[in-house]
Coordinates of N, CA and C in Angstrom, one line a residue:
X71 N 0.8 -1.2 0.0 CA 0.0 0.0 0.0 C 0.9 1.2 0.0
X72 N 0.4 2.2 -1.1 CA 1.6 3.6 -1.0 C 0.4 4.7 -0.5
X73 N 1.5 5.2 0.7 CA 0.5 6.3 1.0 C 1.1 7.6 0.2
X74 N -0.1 8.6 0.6 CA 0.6 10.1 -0.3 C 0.8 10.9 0.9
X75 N 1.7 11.3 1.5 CA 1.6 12.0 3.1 C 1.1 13.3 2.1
X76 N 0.8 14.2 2.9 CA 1.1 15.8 3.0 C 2.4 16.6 2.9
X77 N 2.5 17.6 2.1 CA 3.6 17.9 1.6 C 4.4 18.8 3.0
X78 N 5.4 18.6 3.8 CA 5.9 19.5 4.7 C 6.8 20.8 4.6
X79 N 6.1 21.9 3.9 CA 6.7 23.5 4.1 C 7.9 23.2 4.3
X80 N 9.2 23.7 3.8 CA 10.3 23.5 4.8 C 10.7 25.4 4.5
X81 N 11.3 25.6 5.0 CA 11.8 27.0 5.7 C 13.5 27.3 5.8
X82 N 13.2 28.6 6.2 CA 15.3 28.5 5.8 C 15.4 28.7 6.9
X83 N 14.6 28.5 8.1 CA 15.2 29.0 9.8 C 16.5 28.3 10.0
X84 N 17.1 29.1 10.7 CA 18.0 28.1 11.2 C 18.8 29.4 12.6
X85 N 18.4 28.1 13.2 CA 18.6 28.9 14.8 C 20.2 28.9 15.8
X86 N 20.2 29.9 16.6 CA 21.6 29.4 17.0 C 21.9 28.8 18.4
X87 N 22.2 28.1 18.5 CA 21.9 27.8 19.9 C 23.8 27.9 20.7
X88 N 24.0 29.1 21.3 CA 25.3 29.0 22.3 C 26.2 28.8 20.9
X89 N 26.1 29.4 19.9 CA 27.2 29.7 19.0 C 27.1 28.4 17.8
X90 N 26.0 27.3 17.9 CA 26.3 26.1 16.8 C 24.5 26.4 16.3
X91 N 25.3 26.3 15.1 CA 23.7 26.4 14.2 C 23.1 25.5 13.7
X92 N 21.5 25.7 14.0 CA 20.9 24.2 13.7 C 20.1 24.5 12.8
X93 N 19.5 23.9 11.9 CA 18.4 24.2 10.7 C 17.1 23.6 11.3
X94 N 16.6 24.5 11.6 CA 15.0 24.6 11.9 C 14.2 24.7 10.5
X95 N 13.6 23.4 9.7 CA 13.3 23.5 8.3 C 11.7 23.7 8.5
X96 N 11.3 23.1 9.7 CA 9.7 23.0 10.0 C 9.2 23.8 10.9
X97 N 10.2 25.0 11.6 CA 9.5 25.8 12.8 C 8.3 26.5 12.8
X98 N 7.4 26.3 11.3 CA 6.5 26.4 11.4 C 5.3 25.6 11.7
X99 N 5.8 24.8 12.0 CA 4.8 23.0 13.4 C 4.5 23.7 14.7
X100 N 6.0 24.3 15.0 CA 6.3 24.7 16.3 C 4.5 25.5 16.9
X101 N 3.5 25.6 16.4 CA 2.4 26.4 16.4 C 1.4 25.8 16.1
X102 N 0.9 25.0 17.0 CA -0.5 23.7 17.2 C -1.4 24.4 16.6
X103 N -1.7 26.0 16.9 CA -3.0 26.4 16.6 C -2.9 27.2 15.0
X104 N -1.9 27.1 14.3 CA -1.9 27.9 13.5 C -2.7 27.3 12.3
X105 N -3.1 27.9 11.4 CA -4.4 27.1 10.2 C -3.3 26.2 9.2
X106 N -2.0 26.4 8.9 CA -1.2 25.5 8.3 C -0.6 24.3 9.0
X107 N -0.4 24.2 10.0 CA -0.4 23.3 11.1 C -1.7 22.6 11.3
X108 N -2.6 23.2 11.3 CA -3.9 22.0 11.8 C -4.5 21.3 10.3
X109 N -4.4 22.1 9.1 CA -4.7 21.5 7.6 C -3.4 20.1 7.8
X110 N -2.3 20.4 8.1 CA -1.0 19.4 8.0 C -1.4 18.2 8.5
X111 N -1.8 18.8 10.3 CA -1.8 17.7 11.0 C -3.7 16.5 10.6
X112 N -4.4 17.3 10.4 CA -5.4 17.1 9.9 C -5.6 15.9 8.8
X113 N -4.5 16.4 7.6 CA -4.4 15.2 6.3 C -3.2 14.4 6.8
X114 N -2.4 14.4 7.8 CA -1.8 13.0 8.3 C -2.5 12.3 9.1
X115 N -3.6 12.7 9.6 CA -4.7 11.9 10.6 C -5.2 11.4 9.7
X116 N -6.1 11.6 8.4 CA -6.4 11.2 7.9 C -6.1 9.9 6.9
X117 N -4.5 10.0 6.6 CA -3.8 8.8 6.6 C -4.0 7.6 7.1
X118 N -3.9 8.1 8.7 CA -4.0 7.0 9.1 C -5.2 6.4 9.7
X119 N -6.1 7.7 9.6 CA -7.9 6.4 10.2 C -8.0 5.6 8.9
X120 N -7.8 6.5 7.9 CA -8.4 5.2 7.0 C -7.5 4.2 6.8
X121 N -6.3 4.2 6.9 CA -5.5 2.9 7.2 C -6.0 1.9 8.2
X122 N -6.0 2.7 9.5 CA -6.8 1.8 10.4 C -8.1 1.2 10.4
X123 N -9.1 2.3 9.6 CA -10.6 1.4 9.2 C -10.3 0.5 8.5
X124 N -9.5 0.1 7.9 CA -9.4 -0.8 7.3 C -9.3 -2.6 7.9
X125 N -8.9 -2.3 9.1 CA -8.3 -3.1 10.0 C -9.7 -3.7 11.2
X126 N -10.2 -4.9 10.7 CA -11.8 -5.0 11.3 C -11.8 -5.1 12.3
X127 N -10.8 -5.2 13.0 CA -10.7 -5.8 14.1 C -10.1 -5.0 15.4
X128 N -10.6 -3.5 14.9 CA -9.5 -2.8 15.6 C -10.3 -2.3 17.0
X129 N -11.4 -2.3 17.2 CA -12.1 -2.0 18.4 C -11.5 -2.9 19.6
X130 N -11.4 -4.3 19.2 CA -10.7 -5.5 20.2 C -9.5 -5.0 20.1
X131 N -8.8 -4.6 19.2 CA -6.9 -4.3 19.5 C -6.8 -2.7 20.4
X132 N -8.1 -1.5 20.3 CA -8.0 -0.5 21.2 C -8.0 -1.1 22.7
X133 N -8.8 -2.0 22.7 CA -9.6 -2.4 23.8 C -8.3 -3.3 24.3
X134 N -7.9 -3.9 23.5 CA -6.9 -5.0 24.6 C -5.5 -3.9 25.1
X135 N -5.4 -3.0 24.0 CA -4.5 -2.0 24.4 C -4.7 -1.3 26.0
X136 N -6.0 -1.0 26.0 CA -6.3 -0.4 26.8 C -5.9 -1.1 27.8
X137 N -6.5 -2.2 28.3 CA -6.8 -3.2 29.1 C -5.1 -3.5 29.9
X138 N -4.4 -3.6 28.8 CA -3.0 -4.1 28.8 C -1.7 -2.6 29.9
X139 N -2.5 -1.4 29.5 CA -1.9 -0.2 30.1 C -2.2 0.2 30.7
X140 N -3.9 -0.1 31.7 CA -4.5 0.8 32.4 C -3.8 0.4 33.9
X141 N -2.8 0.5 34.4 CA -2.2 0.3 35.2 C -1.8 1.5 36.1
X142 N -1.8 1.7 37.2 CA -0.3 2.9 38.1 C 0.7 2.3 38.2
X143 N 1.2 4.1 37.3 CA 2.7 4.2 36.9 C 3.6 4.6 38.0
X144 N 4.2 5.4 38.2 CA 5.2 5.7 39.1 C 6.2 6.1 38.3
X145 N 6.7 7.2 38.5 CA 8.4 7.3 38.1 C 9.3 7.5 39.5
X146 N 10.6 7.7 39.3 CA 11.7 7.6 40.0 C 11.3 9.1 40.7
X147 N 11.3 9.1 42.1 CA 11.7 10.4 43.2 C 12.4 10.5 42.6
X148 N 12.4 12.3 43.1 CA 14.1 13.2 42.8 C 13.9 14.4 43.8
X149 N 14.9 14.8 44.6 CA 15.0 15.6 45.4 C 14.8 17.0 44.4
X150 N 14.1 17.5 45.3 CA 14.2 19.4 45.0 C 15.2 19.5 45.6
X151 N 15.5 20.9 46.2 CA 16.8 21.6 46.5 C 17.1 20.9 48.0
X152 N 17.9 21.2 48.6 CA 18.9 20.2 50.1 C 17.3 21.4 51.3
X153 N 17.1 22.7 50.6 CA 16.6 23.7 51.6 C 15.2 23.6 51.8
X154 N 14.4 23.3 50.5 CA 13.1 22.6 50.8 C 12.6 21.5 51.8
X155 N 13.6 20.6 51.0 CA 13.0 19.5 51.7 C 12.2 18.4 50.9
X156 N 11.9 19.0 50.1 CA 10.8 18.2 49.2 C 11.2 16.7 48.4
X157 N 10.6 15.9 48.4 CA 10.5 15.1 46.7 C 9.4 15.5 45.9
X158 N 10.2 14.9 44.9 CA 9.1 15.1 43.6 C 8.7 13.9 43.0
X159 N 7.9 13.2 42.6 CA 7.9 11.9 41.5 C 6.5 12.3 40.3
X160 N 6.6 11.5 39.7 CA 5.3 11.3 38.4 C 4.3 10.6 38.8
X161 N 3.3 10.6 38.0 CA 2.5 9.3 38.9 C 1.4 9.7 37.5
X162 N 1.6 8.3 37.0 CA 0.1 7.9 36.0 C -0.8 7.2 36.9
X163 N -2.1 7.6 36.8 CA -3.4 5.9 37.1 C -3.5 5.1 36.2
X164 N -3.4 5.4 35.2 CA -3.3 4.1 34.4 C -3.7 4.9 32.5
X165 N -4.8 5.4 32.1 CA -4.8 5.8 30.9 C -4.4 7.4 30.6
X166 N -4.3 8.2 31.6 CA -3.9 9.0 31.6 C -2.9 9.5 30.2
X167 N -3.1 10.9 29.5 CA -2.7 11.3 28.5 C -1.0 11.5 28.8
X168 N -1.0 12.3 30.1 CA 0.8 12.7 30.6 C 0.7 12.5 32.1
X169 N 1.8 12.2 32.6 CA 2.1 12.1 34.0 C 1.5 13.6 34.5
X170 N 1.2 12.8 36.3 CA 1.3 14.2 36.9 C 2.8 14.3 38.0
X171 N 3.1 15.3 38.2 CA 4.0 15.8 39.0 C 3.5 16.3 40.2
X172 N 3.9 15.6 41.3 CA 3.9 15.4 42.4 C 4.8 16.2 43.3
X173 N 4.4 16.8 44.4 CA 5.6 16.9 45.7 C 5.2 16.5 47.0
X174 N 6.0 16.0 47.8 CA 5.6 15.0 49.2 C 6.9 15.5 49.9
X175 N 6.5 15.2 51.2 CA 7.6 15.7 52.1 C 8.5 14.1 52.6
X176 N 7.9 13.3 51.7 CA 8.2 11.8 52.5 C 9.2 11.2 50.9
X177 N 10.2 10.3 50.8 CA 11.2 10.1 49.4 C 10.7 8.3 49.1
X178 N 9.0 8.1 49.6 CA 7.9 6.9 48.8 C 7.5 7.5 48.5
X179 N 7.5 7.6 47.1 CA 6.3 7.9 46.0 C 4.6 7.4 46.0
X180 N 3.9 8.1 46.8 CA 2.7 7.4 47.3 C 1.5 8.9 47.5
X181 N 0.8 8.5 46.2 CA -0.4 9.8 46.0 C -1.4 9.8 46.9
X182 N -1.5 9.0 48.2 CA -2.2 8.6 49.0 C -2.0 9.3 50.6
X183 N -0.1 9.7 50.3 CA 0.3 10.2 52.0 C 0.1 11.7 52.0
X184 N 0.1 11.6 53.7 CA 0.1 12.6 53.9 C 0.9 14.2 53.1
X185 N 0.2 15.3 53.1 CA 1.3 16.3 52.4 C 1.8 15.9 51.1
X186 N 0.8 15.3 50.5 CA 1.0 15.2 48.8 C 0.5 15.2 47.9
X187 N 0.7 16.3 47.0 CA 0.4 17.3 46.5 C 0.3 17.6 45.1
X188 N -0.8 17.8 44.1 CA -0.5 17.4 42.6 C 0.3 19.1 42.2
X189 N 1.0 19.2 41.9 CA 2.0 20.7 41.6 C 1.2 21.0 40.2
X190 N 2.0 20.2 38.8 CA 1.7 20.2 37.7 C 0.9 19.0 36.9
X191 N -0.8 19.5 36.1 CA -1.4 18.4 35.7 C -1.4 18.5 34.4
X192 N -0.6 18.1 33.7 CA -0.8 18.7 32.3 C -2.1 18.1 31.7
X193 N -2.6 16.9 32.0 CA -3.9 16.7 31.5 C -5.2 17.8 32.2
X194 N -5.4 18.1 33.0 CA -6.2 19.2 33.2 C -5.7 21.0 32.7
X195 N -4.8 21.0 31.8 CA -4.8 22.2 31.1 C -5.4 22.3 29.5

């Protein structure tokens, strides 16, 4: 099967970062909401539902997916600064889109204890 993607703009940016120059060809992506960005992202979605409608069976393969990830995650503690005091860890419930970031005064990662606290939800923004 040949697909035909969407053609990607490319650009002459090219940025500097601390003296070494990088070619920025697509910094026009960099902008979720802009109307060339969402036509873009739009006809590569498109790509791929109908690739996947194709596929009869795919309600049972979301479903087992799901089934197979809905788990709590956890990431690794990491100390804030020596003056706080604090930890920090991640913590998925299980389908969640991104981790939340957490701070606790205790270094068990546990959304349940005392003095712990969701900081940053990126799924609720």
């Amino acid at each position: 099967m040949k697909f035909e993607y969407p053609n990607a703009r490319e650009t002459e940016t090219v940025e500097d970062f601390h003296g070494q120059k990088v070619d920025n060809k697509y910094d026009w992506m960099e902008d979720p909401d802009a109307e060339e960005t969402k036509c873009f992202n739009e006809a590569q979605n498109k790509i791929t539902r109908d690739f996947l409608d194709q596929f009869g069976k795919r309600d049972q393969l979301k479903a087992k997916f799901e089934t197979i990830n809905d788990y709590e995650k956890y990431g690794i503690p990491f100390r804030g600064s020596s003056e706080d005091g604090y930890w920090y860890f991640y913590h998925n419930s299980g389908l969640q889109n991104q981790y939340v970031l957490y701070q606790t005064n205790v270094d068990k990662p546990d959304i349940n204890a005392d003095g712990c606290k969701a900081i940053l939800d990126p799924n609720s923004m």
